[in-house]
Coordinates of C-alpha atoms in Angstrom, one line a residue:
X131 CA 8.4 48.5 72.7
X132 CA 10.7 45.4 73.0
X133 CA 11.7 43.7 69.3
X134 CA 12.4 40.1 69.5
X135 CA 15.0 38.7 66.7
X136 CA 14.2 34.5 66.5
X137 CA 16.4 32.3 64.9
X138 CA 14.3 28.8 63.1
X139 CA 16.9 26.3 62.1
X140 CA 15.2 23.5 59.8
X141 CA 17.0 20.5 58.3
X142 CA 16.9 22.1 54.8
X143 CA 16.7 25.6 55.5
X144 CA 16.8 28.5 58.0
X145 CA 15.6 32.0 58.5
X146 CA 15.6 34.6 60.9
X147 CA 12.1 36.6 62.0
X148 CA 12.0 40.4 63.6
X149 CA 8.6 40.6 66.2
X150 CA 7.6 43.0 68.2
X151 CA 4.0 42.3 70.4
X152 CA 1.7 45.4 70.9
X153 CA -2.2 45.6 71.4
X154 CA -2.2 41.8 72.5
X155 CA -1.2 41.1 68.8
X156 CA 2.5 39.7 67.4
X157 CA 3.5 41.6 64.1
X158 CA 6.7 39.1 62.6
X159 CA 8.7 39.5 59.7
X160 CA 11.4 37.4 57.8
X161 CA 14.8 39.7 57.5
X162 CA 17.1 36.4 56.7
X163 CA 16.6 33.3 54.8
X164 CA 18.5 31.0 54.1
X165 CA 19.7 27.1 52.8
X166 CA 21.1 24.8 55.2
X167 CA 23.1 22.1 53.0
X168 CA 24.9 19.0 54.7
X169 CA 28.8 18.8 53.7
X170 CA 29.7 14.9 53.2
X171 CA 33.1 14.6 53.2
X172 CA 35.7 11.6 53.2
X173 CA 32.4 9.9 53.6
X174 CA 30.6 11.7 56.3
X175 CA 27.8 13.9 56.1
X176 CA 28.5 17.1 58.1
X177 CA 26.4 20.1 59.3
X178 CA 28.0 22.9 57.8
X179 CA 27.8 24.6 61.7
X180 CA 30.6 27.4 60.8
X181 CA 28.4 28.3 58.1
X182 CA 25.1 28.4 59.6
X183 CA 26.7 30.8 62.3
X184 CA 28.3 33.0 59.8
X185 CA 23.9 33.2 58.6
X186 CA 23.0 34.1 62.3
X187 CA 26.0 36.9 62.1
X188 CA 24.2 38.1 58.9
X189 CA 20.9 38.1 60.4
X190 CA 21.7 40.0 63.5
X191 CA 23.8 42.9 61.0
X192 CA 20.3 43.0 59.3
X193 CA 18.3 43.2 62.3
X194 CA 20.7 46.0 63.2
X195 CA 20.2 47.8 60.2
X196 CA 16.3 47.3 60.9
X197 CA 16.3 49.2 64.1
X198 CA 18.0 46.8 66.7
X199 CA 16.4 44.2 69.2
X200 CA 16.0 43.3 72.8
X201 CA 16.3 39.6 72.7
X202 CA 17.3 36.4 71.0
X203 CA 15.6 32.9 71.0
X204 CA 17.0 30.0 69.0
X205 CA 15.5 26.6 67.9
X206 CA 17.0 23.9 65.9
X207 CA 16.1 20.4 64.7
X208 CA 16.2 17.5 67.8
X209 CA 19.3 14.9 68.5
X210 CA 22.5 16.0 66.9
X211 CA 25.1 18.1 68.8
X212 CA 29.2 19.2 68.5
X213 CA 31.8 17.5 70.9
X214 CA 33.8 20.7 72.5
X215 CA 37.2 20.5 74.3
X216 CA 38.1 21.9 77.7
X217 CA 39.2 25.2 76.1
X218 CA 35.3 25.3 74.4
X219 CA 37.1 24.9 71.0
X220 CA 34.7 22.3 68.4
X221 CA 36.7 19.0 67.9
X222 CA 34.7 18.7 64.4
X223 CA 31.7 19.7 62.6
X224 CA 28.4 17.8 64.1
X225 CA 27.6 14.8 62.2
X226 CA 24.0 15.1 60.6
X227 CA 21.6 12.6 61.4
X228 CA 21.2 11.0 58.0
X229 CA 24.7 10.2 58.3
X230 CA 25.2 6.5 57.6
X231 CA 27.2 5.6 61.2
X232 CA 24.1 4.6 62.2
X233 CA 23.5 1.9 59.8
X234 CA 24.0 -0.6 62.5
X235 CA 22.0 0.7 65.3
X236 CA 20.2 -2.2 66.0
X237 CA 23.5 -3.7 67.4
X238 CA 23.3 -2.0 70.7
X239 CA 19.9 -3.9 71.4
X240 CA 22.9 -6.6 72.5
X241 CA 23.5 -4.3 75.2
X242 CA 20.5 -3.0 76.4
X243 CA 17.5 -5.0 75.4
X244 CA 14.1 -2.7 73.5
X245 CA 12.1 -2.9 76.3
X246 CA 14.7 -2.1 78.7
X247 CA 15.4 0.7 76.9
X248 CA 12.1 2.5 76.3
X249 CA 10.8 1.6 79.4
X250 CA 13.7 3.8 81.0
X251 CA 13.8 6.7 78.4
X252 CA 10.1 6.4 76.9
X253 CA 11.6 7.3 73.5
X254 CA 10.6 5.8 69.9
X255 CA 13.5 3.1 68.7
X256 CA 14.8 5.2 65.6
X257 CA 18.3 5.4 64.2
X258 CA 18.7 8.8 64.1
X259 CA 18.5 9.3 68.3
X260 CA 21.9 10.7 70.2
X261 CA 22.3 7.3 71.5
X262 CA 22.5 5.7 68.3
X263 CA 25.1 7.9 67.3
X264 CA 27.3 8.0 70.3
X265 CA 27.3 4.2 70.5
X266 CA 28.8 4.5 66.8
X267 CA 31.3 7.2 68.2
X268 CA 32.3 4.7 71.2
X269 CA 32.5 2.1 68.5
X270 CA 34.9 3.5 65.6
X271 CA 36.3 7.3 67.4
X272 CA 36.0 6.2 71.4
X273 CA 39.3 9.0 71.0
X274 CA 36.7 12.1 70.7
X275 CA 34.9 10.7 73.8
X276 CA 38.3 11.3 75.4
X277 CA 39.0 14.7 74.5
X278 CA 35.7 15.8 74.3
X279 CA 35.1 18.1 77.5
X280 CA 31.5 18.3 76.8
X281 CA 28.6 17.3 74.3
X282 CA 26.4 20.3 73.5
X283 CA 23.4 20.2 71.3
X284 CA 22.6 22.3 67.7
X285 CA 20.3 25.3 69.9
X286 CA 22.3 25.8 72.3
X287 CA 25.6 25.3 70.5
X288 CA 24.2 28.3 68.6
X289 CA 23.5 30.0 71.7
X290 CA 26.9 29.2 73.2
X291 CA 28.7 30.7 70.3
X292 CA 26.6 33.9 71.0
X293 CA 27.2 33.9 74.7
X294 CA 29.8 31.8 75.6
X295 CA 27.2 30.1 78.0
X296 CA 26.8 26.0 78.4
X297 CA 23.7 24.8 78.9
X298 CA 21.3 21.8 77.7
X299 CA 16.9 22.8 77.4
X300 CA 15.0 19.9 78.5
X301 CA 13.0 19.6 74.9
X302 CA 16.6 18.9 72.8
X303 CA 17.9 16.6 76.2
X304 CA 14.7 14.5 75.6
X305 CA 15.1 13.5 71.8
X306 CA 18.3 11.8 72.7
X307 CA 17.2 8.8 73.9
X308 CA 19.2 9.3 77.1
X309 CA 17.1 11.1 79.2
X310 CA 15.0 8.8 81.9
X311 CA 11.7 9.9 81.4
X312 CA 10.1 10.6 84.4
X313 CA 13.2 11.9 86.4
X314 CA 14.0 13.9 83.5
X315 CA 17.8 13.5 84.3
X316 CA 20.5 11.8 82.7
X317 CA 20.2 8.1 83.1
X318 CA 23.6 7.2 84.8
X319 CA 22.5 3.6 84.1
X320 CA 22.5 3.7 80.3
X321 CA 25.4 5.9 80.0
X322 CA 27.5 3.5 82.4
X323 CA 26.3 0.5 79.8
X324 CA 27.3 2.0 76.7
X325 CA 30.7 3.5 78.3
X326 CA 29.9 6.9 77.7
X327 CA 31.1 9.0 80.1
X328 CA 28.9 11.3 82.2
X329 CA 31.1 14.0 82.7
X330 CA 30.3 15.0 79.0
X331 CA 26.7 16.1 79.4
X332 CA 25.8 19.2 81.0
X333 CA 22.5 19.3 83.9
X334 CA 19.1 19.7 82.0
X335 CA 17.4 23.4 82.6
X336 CA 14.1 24.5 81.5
X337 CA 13.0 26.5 79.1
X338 CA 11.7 30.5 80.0
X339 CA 14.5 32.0 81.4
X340 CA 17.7 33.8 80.3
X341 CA 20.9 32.2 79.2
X342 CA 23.4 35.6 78.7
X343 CA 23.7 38.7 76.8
X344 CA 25.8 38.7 73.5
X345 CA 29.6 38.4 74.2
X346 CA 31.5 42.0 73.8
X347 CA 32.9 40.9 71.1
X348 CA 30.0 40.1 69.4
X349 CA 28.4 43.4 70.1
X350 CA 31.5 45.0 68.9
X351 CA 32.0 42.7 65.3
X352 CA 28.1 43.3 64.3
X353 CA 27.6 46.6 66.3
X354 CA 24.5 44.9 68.0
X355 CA 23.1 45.9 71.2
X356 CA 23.7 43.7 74.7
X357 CA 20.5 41.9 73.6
X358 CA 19.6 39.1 76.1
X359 CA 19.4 35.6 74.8
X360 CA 16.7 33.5 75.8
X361 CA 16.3 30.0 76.7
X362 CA 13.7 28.7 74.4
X363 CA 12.1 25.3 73.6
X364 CA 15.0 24.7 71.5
X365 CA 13.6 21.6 69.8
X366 CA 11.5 23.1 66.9
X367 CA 8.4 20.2 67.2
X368 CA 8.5 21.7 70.8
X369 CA 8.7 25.3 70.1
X370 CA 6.0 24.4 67.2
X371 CA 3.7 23.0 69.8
X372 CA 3.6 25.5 72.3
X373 CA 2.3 27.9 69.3
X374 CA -1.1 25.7 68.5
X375 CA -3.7 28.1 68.4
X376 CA -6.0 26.0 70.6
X377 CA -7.4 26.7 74.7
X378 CA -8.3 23.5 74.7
X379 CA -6.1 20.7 77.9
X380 CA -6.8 17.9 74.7
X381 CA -5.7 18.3 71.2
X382 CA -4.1 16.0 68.4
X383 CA -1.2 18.2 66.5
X384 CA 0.5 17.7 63.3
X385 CA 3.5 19.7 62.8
X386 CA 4.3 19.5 59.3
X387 CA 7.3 19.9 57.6
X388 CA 10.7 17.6 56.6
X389 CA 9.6 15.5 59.1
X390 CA 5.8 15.3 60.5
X391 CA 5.7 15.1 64.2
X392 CA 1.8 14.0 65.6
X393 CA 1.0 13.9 68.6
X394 CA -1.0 15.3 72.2
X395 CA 0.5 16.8 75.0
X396 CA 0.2 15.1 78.2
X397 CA 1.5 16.3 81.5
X398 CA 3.5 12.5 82.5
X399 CA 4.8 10.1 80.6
X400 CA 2.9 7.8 78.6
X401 CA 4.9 4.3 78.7
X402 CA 2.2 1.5 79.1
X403 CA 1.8 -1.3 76.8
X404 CA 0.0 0.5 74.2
X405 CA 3.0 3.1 73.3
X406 CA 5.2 0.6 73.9
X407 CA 4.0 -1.3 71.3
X408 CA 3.1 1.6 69.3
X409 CA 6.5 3.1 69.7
X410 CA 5.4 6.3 70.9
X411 CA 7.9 9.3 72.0
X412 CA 7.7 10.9 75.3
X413 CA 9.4 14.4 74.7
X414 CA 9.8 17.3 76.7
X415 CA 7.5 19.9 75.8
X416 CA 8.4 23.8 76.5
X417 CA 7.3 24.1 80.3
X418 CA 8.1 20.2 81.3
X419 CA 5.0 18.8 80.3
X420 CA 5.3 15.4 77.6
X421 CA 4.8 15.6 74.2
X422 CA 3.5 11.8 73.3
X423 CA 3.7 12.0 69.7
X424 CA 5.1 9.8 66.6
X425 CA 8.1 10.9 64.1
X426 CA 6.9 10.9 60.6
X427 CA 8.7 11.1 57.2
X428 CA 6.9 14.3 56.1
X429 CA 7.7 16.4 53.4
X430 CA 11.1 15.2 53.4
X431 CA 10.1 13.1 50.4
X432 CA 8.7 15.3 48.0
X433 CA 11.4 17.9 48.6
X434 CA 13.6 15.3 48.0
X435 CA 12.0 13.9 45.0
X436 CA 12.1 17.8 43.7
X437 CA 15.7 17.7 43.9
X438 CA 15.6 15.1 41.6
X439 CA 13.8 16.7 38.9
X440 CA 16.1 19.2 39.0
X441 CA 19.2 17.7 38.4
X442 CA 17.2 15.9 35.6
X443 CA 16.7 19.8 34.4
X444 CA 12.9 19.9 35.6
X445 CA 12.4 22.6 37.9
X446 CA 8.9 22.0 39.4
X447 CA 7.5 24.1 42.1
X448 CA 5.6 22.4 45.1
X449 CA 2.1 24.5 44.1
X450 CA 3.0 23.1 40.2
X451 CA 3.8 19.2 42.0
X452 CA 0.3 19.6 43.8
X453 CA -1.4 20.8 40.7
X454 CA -0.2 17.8 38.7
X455 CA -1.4 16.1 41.8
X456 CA -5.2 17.1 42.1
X457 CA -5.2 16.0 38.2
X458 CA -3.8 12.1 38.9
X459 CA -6.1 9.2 39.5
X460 CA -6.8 8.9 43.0
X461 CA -5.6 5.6 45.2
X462 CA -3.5 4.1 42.5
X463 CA -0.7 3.1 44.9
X464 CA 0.6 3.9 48.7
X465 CA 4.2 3.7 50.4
X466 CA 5.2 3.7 53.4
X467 CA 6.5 7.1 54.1
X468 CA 8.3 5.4 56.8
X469 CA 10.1 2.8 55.1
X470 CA 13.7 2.8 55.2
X471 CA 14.2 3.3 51.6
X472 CA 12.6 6.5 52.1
X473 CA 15.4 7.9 54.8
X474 CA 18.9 9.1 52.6
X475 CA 19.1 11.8 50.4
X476 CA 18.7 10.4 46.9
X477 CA 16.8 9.6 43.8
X478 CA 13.1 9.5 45.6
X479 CA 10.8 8.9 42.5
X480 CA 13.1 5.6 41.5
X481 CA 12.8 4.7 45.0
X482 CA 9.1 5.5 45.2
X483 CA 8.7 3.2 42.1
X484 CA 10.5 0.4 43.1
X485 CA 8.6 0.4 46.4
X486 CA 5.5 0.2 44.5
X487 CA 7.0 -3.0 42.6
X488 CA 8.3 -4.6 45.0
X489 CA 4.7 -4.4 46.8
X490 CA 2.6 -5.3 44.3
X491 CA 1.1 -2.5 43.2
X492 CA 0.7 -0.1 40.5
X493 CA 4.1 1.0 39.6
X494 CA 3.7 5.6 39.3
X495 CA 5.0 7.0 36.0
X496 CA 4.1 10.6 35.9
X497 CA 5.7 13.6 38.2
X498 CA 1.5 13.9 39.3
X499 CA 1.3 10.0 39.9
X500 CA 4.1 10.6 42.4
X501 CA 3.0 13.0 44.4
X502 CA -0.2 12.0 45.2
X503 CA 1.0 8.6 45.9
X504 CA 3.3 10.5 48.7
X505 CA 0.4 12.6 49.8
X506 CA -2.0 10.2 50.2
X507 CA 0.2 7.8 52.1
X508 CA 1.0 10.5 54.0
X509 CA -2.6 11.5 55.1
X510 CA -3.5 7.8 55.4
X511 CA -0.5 7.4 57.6
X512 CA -1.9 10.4 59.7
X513 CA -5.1 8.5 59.5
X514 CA -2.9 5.5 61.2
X515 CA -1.0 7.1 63.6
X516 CA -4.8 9.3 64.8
X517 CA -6.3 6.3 65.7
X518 CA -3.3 4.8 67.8
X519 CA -2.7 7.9 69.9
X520 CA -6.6 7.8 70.7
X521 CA -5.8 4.2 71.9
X522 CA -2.9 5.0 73.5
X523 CA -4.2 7.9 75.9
X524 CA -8.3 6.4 75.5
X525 CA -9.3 9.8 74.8
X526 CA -11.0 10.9 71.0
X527 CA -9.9 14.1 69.2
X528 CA -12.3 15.6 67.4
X529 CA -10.1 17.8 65.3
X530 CA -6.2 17.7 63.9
X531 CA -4.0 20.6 64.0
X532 CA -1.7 21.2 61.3
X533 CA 1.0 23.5 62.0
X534 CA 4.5 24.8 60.1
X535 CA 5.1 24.4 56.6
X536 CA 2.6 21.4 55.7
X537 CA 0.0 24.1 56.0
X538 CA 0.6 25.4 52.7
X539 CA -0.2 22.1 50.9
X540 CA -3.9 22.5 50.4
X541 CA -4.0 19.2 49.2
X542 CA -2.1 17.1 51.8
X543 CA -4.8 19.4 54.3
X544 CA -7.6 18.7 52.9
X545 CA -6.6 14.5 52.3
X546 CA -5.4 14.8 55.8
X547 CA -9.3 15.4 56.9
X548 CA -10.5 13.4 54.4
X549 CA -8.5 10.1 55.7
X550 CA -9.2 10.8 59.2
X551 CA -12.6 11.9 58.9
X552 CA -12.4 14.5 61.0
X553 CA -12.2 18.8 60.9
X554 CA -8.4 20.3 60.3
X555 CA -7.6 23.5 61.6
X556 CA -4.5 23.9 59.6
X557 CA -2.3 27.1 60.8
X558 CA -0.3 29.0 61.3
X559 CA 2.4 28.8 59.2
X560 CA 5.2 29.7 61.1
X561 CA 4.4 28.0 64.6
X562 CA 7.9 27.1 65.0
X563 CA 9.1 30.8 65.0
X564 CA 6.0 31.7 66.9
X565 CA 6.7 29.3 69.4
X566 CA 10.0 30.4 70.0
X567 CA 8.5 34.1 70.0
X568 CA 6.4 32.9 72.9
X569 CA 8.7 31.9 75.0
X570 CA 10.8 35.3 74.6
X571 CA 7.3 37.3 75.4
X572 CA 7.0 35.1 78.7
X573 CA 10.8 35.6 79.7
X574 CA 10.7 39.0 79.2
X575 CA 7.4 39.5 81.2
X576 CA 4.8 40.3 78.2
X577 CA 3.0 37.5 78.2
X578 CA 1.8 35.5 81.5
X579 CA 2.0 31.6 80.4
X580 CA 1.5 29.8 77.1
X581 CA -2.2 29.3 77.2
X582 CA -2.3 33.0 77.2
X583 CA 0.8 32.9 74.3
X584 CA -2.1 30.5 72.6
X585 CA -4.7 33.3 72.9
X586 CA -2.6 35.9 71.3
X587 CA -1.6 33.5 68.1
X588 CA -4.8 32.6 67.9
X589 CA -5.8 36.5 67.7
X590 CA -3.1 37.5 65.5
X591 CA -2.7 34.9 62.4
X592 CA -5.4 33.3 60.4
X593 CA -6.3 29.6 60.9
X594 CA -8.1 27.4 57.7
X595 CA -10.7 24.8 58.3
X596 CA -10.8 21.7 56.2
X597 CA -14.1 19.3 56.7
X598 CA -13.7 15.7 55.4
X599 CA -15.6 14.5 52.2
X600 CA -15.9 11.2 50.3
X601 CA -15.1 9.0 53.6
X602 CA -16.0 5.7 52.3
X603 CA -13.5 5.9 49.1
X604 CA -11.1 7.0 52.2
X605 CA -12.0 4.1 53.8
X606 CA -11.7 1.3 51.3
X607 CA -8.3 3.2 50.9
X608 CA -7.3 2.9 54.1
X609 CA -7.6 -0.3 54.0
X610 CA -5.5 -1.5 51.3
X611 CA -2.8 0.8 52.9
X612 CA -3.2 -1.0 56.3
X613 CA -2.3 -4.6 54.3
X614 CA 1.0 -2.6 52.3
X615 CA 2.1 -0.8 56.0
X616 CA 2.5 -3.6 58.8

């Protein structure tokens, strides 16, 4: 029996997960977990990459010790990547997306217009894209772009360190806002605007197949086996996706964690008016097809606001936050998890408060005040962005699926329904890891296709059902949200 070792890379933390498939069921367990903490230094915020190698290394010693594995698949947060000379040597650490070089995105509008730009690439106008981010590089360090033998993005950086194999997945090439759309190929057109050269990015592959085997000396540091490293959906929200436990062509998707990710998949891209205006994303999903979904601040806010607390010495768990929560007055005030005050890292519950003031509303005092202000703009938003994708494709989902970490929140679940007034079918869990997972099973010839990698997850982890309740108070909520979020 094959054992599969998969590597789930978050913003805020990572873990590894020993699987093995038997009986048409997965059996998964956690072996590794552990933080991943941005390093700002001289000003900018770094990924600590060196580090969160070093935590794969550690991983594969203890999947080792375990009793060994067959293969390796790897997913990672979308958009950032590592500049890497001709000798494959990193020129620096990769700048993390929260990293203020950014600030001034907006500025390369003056070269290539909005529309222009999503038209070609299909991709919601965020600071936080590749694009954004190597304008900034062409702007104040044009000298990396110049010694810089390739670009090469956080999954299969990863993957490259543990093969020595180049490559770039479809799923992470389409969250950098570089990508045209329905070619699914570089855009020579944008690159040639901006002055970034072509010769840095690598020819898009799909997902499914095998990149290497671990280098020799790899095998010979951690005493691992030649293990084969597969080429997964290397963009969690993509990986995430491919592990909703649903047969169904149609279904609306939440997957839940820093950042909320909702959405349909789609087998073209969706770039008429309606996305356009709604600022819909067009990414690549695990076998090609389109993901047409909307970037959300998720939990990003309340895990930030925890940090908070901390330093102030009050060390709140989440189920204690959404206890305090369930006992708060409902639909006191609303933000817009979206807002820009909302993006750095930083003192959330000041900024949550100052957004109520400036807004007219009631201004949150208590830790419980807070958090259900956060979750019920969140489900409202939810509510929000429901109803435009329904627009957008003119089809009507009956149900939302919640998926990764959001699933835990009873709470946010059950307001999620409740806003939307519709059923959620919140699970599983892990359908990042178990996305990834799927894509090994079908590489290595277990499983046939993801509708029947669906089947199995459906069959082998448990699924909750929320029903909504209380719609009218959710409407006459939703509407004084709709007047604060324009």
């Amino acid at each position: 029996m094959s054992r599969y070792l998969v590597f789930d890379y978050g913003a805020s933390s990572g873990r590894a997960m020993l699987a093995t498939y038997e009986n048409e069921k997965i059996s998964m367990k956690e072996i590794h977990r552990f933080t991943n903490d941005p390093v700002t230094v001289n000003g900018t915020m770094y990924w600590d990459i060196l580090r969160l190698f070093f935590e794969m290394k550690t991983a594969i010693t203890k999947a080792v010790n375990d009793g060994g594995f067959d293969y390796i698949g790897i997913d990672t947060w979308g958009v950032d990547f590592a500049f890497v000379d001709e000798d494959g040597q990193l020129l620096q650490n990769p700048v993390h997306y929260r990293d203020a070089r950014t600030n001034d995105w907006e500025e390369l509008f003056n070269i290539i217009p909005r529309e222009e730009l999503y038209d070609r690439t299909g991709i919601q106008l965020i600071s936080l894209n590749t694009i954004y981010q190597l304008y900034a590089v062409k702007k104040n360090q044009p000298w990396l772009l110049e010694k810089a033998d390739k670009i090469i993005f956080m999954p299969d950086l990863l993957a490259y360190f543990l093969t020595g194999v180049k490559y770039t997945e479809y799923s992470m090439a389409s969250t950098t806002q570089l990508l045209d759309a329905k070619k699914r190929t570089w855009d020579k057109e944008i690159l040639d605007k901006l002055g970034i050269p072509e010769r840095l990015f690598l020819p898009v592959s799909m997902a499914g197949d095998f990149v290497g085997t671990l280098l020799p000396e790899i095998q010979e540091e951690l005493g691992a086996p030649a293990a084969k490293v597969v080429r997964t959906a290397g963009h969690d929200t993509g990986s995430a996706v491919l592990a909703t436990p649903t047969q169904n062509d149609d279904f609306l998707y939440i997957s839940c964690g820093t950042w909320a990710l909702l959405g349909t998949e789609i087998s073209e891209p969706c770039m008429n008016d309606l996305a356009k205006k709604y600022n819909f994303s067009n990414e690549g999903g695990a076998t090609g097809d389109i993901r047409l979904l909307k970037n959300i601040m998720g939990t990003w806010i309340l895990a930030e606001a925890r940090r908070q607390w901390t330093r102030e010495g009050h060390d709140y768990g989440f189920g204690e936050m959404e206890s305090l929560a369930k006992e708060a007055e409902p639909f006191k005030c609303f933000i817009d998890p979206d807002d820009a005050i909302f993006a750095p890292p930083g003192n959330m519950p000041r900024r949550i408060k100052e957004y109520c003031e400036k807004t007219g509303q009631y201004v949150p005092q208590t830790v419980g005040e807070i958090v259900r202000c956060v979750d019920e703009s969140l489900a409202l938003k939810f509510r929000m962005f429901t109803e435009q994708t329904e627009e957008t494709t003119g089809k009507k989902f009956p149900a939302i699926n919640i998926l990764g970490g959001g699933v835990q929140s009873k709470l946010l679940c059950q307001m999620t329904a409740d806003a939307a007034g519709r059923k959620v079918v919140a699970g599983p869990i892990e359908a990042t890891a178990l996305g990834n997972l799927a894509m090994q099973l079908i590489a290595s010839g277990e499983l046939q296709d993801v509708k029947a990698a669906r089947k199995v997850i459906e069959n082998s982890f448990d699924t909750y059902y929320y029903d909504p309740v209380d719609s009218a108070a959710w409407d006459e909520a939703y509407a004084r949200f709709c007047k604060i979020v324009k």
